[in-house]
Tab-separated table of C-alpha atoms in Angstrom:
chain	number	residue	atom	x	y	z
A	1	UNK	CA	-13.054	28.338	-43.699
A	2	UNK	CA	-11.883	26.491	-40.604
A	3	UNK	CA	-10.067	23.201	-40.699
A	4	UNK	CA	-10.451	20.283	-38.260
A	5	UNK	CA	-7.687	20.156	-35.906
A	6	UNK	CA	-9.067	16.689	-34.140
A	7	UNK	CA	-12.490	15.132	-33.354
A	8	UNK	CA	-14.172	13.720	-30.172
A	9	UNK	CA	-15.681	10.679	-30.719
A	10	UNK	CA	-19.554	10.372	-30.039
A	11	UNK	CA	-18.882	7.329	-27.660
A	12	UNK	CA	-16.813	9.628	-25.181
A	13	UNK	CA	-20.680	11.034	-23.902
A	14	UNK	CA	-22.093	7.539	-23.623
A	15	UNK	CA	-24.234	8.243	-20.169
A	16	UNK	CA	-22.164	11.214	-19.678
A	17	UNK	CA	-23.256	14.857	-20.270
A	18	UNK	CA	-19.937	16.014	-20.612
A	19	UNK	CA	-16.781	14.484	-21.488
A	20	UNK	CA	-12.995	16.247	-20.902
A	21	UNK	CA	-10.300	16.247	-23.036
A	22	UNK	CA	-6.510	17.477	-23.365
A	23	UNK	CA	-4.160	17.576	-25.780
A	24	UNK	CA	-1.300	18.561	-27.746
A	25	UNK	CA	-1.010	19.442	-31.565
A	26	UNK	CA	1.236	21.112	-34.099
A	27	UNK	CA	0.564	23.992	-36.222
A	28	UNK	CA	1.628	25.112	-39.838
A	29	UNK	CA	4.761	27.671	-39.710
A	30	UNK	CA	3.413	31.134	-39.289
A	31	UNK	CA	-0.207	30.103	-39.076
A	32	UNK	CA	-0.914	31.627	-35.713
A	33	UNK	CA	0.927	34.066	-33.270
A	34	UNK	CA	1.716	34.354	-29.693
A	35	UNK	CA	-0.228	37.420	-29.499
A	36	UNK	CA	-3.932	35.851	-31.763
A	37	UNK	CA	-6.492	35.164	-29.555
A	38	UNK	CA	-7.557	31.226	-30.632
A	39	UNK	CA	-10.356	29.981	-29.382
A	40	UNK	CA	-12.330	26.112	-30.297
A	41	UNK	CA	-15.053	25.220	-32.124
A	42	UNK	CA	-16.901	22.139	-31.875
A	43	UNK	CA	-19.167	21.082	-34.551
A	44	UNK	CA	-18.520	25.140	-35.681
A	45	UNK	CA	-19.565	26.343	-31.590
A	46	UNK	CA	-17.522	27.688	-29.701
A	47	UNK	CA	-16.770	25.838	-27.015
A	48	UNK	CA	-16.677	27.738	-23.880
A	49	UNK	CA	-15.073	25.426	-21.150
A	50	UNK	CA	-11.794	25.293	-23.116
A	51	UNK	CA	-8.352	27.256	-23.482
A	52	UNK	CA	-5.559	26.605	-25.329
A	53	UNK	CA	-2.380	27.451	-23.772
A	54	UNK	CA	0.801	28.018	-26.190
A	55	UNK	CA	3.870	24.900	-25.584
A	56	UNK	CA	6.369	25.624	-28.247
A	57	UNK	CA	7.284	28.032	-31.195
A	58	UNK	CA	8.791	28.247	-34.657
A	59	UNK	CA	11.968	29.859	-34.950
A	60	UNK	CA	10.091	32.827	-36.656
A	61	UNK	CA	8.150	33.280	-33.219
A	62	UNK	CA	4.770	31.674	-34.702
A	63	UNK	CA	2.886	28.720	-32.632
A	64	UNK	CA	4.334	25.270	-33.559
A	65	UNK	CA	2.371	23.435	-30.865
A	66	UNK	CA	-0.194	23.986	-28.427
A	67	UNK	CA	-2.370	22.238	-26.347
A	68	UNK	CA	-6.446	22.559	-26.092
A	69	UNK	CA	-7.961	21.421	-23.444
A	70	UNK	CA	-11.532	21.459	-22.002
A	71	UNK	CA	-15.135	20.008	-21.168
A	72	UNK	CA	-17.387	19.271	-24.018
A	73	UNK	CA	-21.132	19.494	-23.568
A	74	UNK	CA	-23.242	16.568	-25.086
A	75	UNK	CA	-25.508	19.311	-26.442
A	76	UNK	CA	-22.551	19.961	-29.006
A	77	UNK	CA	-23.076	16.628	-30.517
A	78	UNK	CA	-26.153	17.225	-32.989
A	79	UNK	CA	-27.713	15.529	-35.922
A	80	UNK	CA	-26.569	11.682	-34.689
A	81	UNK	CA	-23.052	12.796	-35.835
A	82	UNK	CA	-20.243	10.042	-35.145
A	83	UNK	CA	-18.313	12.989	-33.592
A	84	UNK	CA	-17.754	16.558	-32.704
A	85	UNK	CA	-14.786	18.244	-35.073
A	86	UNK	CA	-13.066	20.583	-33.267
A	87	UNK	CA	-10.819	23.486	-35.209
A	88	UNK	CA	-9.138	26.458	-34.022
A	89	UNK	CA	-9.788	29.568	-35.034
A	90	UNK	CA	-8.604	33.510	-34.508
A	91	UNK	CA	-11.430	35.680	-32.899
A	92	UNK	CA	-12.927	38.746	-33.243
A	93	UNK	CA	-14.875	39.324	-30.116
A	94	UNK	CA	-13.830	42.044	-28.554
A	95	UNK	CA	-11.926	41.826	-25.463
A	96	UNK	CA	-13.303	41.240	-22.318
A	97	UNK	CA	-12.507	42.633	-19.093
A	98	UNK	CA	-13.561	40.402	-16.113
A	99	UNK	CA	-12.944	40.457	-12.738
A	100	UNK	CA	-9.932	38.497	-11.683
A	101	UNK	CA	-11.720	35.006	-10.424
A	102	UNK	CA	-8.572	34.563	-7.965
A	103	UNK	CA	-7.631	36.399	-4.672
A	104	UNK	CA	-4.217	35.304	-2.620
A	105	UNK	CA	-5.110	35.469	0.743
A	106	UNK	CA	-2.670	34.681	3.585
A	107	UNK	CA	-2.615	30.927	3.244
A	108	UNK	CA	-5.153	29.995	0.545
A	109	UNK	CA	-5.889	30.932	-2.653
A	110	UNK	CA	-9.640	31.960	-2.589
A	111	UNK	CA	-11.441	30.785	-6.003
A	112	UNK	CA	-14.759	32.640	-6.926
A	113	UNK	CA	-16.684	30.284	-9.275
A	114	UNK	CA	-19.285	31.561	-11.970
A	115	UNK	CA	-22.505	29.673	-10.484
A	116	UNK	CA	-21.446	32.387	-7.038
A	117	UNK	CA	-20.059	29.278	-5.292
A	118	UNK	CA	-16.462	29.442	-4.051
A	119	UNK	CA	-13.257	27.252	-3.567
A	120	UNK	CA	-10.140	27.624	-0.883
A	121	UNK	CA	-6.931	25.858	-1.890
A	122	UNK	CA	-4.578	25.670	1.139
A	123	UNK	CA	-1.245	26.455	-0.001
A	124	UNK	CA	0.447	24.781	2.599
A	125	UNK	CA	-1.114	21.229	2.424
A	126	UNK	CA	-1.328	18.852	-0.906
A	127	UNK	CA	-4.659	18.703	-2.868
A	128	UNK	CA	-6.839	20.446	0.532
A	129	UNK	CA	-9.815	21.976	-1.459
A	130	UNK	CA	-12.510	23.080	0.447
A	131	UNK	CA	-15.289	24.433	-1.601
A	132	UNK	CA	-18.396	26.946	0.190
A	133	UNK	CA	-20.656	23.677	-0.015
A	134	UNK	CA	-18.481	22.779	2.974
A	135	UNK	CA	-17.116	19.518	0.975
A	136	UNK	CA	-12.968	19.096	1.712
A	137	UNK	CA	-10.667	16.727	0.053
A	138	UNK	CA	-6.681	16.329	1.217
A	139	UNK	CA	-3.922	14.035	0.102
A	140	UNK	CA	-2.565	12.270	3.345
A	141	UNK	CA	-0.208	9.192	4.254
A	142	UNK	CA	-0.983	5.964	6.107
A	143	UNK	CA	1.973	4.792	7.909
A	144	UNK	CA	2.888	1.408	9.302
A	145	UNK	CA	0.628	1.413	12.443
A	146	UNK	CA	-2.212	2.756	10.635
A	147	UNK	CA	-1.954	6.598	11.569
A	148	UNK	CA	-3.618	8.946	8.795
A	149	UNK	CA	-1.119	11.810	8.359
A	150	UNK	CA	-1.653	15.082	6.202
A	151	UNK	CA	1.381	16.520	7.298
A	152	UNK	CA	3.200	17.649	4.391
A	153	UNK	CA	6.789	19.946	4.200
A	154	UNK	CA	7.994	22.274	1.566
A	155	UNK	CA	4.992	22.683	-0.319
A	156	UNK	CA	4.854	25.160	-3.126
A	157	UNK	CA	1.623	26.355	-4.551
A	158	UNK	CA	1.740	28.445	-8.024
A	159	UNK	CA	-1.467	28.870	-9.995
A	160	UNK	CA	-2.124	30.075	-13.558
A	161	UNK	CA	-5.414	31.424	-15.076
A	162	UNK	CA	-6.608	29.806	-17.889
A	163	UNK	CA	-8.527	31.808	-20.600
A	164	UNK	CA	-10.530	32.372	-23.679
A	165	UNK	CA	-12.192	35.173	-25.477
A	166	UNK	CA	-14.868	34.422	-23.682
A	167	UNK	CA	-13.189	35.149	-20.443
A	168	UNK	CA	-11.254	33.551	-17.769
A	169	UNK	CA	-12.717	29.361	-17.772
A	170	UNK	CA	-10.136	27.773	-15.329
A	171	UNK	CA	-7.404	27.754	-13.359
A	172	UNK	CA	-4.498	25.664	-13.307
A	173	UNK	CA	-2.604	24.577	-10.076
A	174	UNK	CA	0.740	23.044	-9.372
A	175	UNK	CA	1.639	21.816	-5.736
A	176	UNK	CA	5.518	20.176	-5.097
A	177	UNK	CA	6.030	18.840	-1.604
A	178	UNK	CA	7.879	16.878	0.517
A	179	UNK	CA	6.250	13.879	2.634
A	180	UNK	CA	8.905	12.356	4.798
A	181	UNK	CA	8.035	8.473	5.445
A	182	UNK	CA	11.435	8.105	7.661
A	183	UNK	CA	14.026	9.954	9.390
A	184	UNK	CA	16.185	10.065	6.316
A	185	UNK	CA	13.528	8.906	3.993
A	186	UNK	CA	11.616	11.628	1.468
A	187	UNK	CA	9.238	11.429	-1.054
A	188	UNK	CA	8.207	14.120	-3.689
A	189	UNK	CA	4.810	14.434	-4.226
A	190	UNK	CA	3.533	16.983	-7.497
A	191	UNK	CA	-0.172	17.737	-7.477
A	192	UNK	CA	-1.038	19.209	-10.858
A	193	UNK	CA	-4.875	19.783	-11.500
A	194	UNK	CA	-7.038	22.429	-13.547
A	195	UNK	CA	-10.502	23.945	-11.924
A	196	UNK	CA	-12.648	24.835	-13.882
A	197	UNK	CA	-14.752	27.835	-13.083
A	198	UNK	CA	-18.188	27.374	-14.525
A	199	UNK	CA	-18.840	25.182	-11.344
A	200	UNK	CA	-15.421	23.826	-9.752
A	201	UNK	CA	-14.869	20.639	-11.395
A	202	UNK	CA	-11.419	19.347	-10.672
A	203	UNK	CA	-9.119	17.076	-13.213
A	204	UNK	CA	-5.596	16.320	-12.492
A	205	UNK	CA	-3.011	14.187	-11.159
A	206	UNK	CA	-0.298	13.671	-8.571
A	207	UNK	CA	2.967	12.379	-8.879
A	208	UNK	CA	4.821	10.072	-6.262
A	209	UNK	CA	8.681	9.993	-6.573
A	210	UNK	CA	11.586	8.121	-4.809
A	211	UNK	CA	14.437	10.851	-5.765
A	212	UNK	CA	17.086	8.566	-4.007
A	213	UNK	CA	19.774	7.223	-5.801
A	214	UNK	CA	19.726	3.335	-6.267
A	215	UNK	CA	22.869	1.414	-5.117
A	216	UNK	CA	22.721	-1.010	-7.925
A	217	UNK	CA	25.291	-3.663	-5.699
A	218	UNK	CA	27.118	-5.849	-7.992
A	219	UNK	CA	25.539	-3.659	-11.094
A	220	UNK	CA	21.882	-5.061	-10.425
A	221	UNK	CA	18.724	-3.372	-10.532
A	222	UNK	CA	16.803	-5.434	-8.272
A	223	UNK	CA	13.667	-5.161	-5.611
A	224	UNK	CA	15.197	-4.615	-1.810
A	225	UNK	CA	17.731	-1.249	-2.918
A	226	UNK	CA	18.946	0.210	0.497
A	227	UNK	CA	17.168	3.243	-1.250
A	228	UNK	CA	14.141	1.706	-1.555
A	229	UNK	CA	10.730	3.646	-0.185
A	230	UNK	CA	7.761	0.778	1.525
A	231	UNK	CA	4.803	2.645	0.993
A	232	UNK	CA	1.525	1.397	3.263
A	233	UNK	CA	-0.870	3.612	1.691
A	234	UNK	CA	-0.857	6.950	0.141
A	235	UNK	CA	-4.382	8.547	-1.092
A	236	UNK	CA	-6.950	11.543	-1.118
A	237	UNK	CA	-9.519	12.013	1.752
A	238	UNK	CA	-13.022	13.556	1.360
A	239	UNK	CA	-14.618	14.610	4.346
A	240	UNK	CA	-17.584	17.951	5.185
A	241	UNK	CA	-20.425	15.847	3.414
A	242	UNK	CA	-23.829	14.999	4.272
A	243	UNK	CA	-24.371	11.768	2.330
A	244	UNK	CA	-22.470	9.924	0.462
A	245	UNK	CA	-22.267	6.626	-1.636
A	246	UNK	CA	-20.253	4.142	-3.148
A	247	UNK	CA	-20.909	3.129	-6.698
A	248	UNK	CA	-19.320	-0.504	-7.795
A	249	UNK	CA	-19.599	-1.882	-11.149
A	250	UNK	CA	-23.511	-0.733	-11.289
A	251	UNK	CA	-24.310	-1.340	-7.914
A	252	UNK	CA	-24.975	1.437	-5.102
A	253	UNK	CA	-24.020	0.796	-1.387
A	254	UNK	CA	-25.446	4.141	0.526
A	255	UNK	CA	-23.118	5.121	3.886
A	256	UNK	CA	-26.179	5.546	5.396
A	257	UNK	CA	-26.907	2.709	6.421
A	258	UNK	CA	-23.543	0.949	7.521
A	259	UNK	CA	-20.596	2.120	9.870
A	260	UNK	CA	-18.029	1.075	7.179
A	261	UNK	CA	-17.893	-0.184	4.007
A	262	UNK	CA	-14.333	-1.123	2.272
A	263	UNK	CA	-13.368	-2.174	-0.945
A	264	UNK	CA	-9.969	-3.745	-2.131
A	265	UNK	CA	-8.596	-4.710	-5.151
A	266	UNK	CA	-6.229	-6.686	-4.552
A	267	UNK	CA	-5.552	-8.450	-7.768
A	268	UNK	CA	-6.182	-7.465	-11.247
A	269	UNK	CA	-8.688	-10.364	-11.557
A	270	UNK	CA	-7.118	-12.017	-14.321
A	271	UNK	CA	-6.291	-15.510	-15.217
A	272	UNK	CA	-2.839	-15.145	-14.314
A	273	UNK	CA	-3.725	-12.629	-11.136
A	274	UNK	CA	-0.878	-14.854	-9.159
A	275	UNK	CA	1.856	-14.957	-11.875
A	276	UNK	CA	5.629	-14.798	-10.615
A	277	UNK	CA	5.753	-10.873	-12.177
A	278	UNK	CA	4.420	-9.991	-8.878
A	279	UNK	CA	6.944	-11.121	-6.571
A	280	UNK	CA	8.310	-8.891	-4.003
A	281	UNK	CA	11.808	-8.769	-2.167
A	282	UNK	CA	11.185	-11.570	-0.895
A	283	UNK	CA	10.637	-13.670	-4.500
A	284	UNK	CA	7.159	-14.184	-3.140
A	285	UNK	CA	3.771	-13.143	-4.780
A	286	UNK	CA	2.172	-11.211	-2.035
A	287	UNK	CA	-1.347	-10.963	-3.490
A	288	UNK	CA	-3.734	-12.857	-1.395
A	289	UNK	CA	-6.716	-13.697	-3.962
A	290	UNK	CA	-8.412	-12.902	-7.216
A	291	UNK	CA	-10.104	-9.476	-7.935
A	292	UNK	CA	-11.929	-7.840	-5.340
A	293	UNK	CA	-13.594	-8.055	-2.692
A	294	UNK	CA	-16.428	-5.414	-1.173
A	295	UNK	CA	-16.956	-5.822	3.141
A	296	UNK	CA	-19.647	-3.960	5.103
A	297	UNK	CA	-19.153	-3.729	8.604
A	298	UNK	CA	-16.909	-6.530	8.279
A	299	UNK	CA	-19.135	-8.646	6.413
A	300	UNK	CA	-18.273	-9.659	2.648
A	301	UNK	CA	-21.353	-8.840	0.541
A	302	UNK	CA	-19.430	-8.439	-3.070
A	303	UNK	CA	-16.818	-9.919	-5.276
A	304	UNK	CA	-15.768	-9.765	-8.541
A	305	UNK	CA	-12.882	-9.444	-10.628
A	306	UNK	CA	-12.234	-5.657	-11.770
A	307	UNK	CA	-14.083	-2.849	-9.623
A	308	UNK	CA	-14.635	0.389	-11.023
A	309	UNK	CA	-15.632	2.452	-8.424
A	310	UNK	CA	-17.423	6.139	-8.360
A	311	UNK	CA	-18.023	8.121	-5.048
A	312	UNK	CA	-20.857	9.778	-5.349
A	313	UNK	CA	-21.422	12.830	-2.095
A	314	UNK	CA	-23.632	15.575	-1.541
A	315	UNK	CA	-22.874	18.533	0.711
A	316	UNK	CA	-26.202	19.268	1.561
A	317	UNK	CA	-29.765	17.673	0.866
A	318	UNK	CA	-29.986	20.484	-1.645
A	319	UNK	CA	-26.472	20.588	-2.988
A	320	UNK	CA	-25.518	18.969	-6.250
A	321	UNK	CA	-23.907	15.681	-5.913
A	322	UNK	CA	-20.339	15.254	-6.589
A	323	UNK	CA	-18.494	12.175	-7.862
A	324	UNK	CA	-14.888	11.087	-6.956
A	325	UNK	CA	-12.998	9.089	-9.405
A	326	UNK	CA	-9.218	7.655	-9.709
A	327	UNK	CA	-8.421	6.436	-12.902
A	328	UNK	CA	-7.370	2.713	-13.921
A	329	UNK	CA	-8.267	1.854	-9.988
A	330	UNK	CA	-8.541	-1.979	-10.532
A	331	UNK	CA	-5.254	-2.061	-13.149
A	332	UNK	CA	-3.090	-0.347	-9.896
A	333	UNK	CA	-3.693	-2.828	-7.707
A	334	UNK	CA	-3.576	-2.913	-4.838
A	335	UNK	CA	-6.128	0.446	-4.222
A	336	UNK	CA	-9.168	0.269	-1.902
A	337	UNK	CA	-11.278	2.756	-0.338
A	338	UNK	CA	-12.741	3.056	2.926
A	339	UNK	CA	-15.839	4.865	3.836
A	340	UNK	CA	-17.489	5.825	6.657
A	341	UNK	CA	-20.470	8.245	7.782
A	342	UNK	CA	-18.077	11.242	7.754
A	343	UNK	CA	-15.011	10.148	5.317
A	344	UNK	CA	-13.593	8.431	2.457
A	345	UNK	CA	-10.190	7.699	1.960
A	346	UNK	CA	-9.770	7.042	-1.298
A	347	UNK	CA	-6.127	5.092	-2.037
A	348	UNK	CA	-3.644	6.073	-4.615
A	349	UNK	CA	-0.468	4.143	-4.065
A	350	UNK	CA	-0.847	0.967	-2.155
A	351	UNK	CA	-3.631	-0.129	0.367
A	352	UNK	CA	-3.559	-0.790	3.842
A	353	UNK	CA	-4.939	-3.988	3.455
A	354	UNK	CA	-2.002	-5.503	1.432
A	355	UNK	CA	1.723	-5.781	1.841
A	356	UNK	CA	3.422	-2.291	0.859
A	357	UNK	CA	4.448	-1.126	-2.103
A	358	UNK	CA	8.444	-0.730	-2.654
A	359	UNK	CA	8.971	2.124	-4.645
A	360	UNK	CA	12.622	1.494	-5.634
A	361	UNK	CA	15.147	4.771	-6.474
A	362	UNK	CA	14.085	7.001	-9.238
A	363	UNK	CA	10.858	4.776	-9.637
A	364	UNK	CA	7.719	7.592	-10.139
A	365	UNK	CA	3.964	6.245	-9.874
A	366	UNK	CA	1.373	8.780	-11.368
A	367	UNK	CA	-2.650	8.559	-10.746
A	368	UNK	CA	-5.065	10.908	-12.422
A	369	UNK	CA	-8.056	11.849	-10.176
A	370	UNK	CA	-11.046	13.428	-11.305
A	371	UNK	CA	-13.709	15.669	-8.970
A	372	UNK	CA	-16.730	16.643	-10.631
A	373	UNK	CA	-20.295	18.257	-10.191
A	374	UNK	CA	-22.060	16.753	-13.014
A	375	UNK	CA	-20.973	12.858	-14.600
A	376	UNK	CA	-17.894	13.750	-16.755
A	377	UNK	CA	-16.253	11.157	-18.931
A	378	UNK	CA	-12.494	11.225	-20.392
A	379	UNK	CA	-12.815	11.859	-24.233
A	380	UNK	CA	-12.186	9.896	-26.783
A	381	UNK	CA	-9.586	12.093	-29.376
A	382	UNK	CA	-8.318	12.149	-32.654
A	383	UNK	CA	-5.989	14.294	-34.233
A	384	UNK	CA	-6.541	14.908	-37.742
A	385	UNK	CA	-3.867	13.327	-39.923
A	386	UNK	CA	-4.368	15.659	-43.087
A	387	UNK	CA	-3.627	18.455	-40.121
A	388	UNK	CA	-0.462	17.398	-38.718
A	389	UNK	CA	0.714	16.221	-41.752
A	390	UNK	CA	0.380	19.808	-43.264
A	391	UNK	CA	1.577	21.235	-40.071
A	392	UNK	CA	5.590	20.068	-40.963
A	393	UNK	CA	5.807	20.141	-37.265
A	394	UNK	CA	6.917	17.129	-36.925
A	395	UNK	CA	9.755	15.146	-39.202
């Protein structure tokens, strides 16, 4: 008899197929070890897009916490249930020997996929995927005078398989780097993001970090620190696609048919969109107006207060389409994203169609992007308070 660790809430699949989710938990004292093979169950299936990695132990060398993490079919979610209990269980499949699903090649990691499709990560630029549909994404830097740069130093790719008794279901990826923004002035960048193999889905995030030390002159904190980092626009770039589209709050605007289309948040939209939190160096409020605003060819044809926006591409005519999402766009204002025929630059940190963004010393920004090949939602999650209560893990 299995108990439920947590539950994913029904809602989480709302016009989704699949929803992902991640997280930590404790375990009882000598419950599981190192070496048991655990795998989930949802709704008592096992649920083969997920892997639980090991995070900390008991003294006695049993699991005190782990973390599961996965995508959930919405075929899991039967009999108008409100949710799908997940537990954790030992198995006792046999093992299985599979192929190894990643080759190192000279400057890429080469990623076979389980529907025969492939993926190249470049392990000397940030976030460049390029899977065999001939789609390509990259992390790049907008400076002052408008120049797109991709140029990254330093970088360090390491990658870890991810499996199940099932087999191997992902791989996880960690990129550091260095993107210089001055002749004394770095940033550090992390990339962290898990692939999934069944058919290359990506979900991650990337860290941006001013590692300087502040100044703090006569002991303030304060906007304008010597140290401080003006960023113009920092973001991911998808380019290799055949047609593409940009999906705003319900309503489709097709690439086809303009030369470029734009969208910028440049406010959250809210009553007090202008208040005096927002002021800059300069104790002004930079912002210049309410919301959002959508142009097409330099035309305004859209407005609105809080834009939630979903690029949809396809690599081919025959190709599935794939969907490009940053989360909380509208609440890290000021984002946009620019589209054309053949790219989309898709902002993460600032916009080049605001004032920039200080990043002050030790100040870190995080976004969580999402890539996938069939709608995926974030889940909704519960841990199960009669589990981590009898767990002791935590006091």
């Amino acid at each position: 008899m299995t108990q439920n660790v947590f539950s994913i809430q029904a809602s989480s699949f709302d016009g989704f197929s699949r929803t992902y989710f991640k997280l930590g938990t404790p375990c009882p004292q000598g419950k599981w070890q190192v070496t048991d093979r655990l795998e989930a169950l949802g709704n008592n299936q096992v649920m083969t897009n997920s892997v639980i990695t090991v995070n900390q132990l008991w003294p006695d060398g049993s699991i005190k916490w782990l973390s599961v993490e996965g995508l959930c079919d919405a075929e899991v979610l039967s009999d108008n249930r409100p949710c799908v209990a997940v537990s954790i269980a030992k198995s006792h499949r046999p093992p299985i020997n599979h192929a190894l699903p990643v080759k190192e090649e000279s400057e890429h990691l080469h990623i076979q996929l389980k529907n025969g499709d492939w993926v190249n990560v470049h392990g000397q630029q940030l976030m460049a995927l390029t899977y065999s549909s001939k789609l390509h994404t990259q992390f790049y830097s907008l400076t002052a005078n408008e120049t797109l740069d991709t140029h990254v130093s330093n970088v360090v790719t390491d990658y870890e398989l991810l499996d199940n008794p099932l087999g191997y279901q992902a791989v996880r990826i960690q990129q550091c780097a260095t993107l210089n923004e001055g002749t004394h002035i770095e940033l550090d960048v992390n990339a962290q993001y898990t692939l999934f193999l069944d058919d290359g889905t990506v979900k991650g995030s990337i860290s941006i970090t001013n590692p300087a030390a502040a100044s703090h002159p006569h002991g303030q904190w304060d906007l304008g620190d010597p140290n401080s980092i003006d960023i113009f626009e920092l973001g991911l770039c998808i380019k290799d696609f055949n047609q593409a589209s940009l999906l705003i709050n319900e309503h489709t605007y097709s690439l086809d048919a303009c030369h470029q289309l734009s969208v910028f948040q440049a406010s959250s939209g809210k009553p007090q969109w202008n208040s005096p939190n927002h002021v800059n160096r300069d104790n002004k409020v930079p912002l210049p107006f309410c919301g959002y605003r959508v142009h097409k060819d330099g035309h305004l044809v859209d407005e609105g207060r809080q834009c939630v926006p979903r690029v949809n591409m396809q690599a081919s005519p025959h190709q599935t389409r794939s969907m490009l999402t940053v989360k909380d766009f509208w609440q890290n204002f000021p984002s946009s994203i620019v589209a054309t025929p053949t790219s989309i630059d898709m902002s993460l940190l600032g916009s080049r169609f605001a004032d920039p963004i200080e990043l002050q010393p030790g100040e870190q920004k995080t976004r969580d992007i999402s890539l996938c090949h069939t709608p995926v939602s974030d889940a909704e999650t519960r841990l199960n308070k009669e589990w981590v209560a009898a767990s002791n893990a935590i006091s």
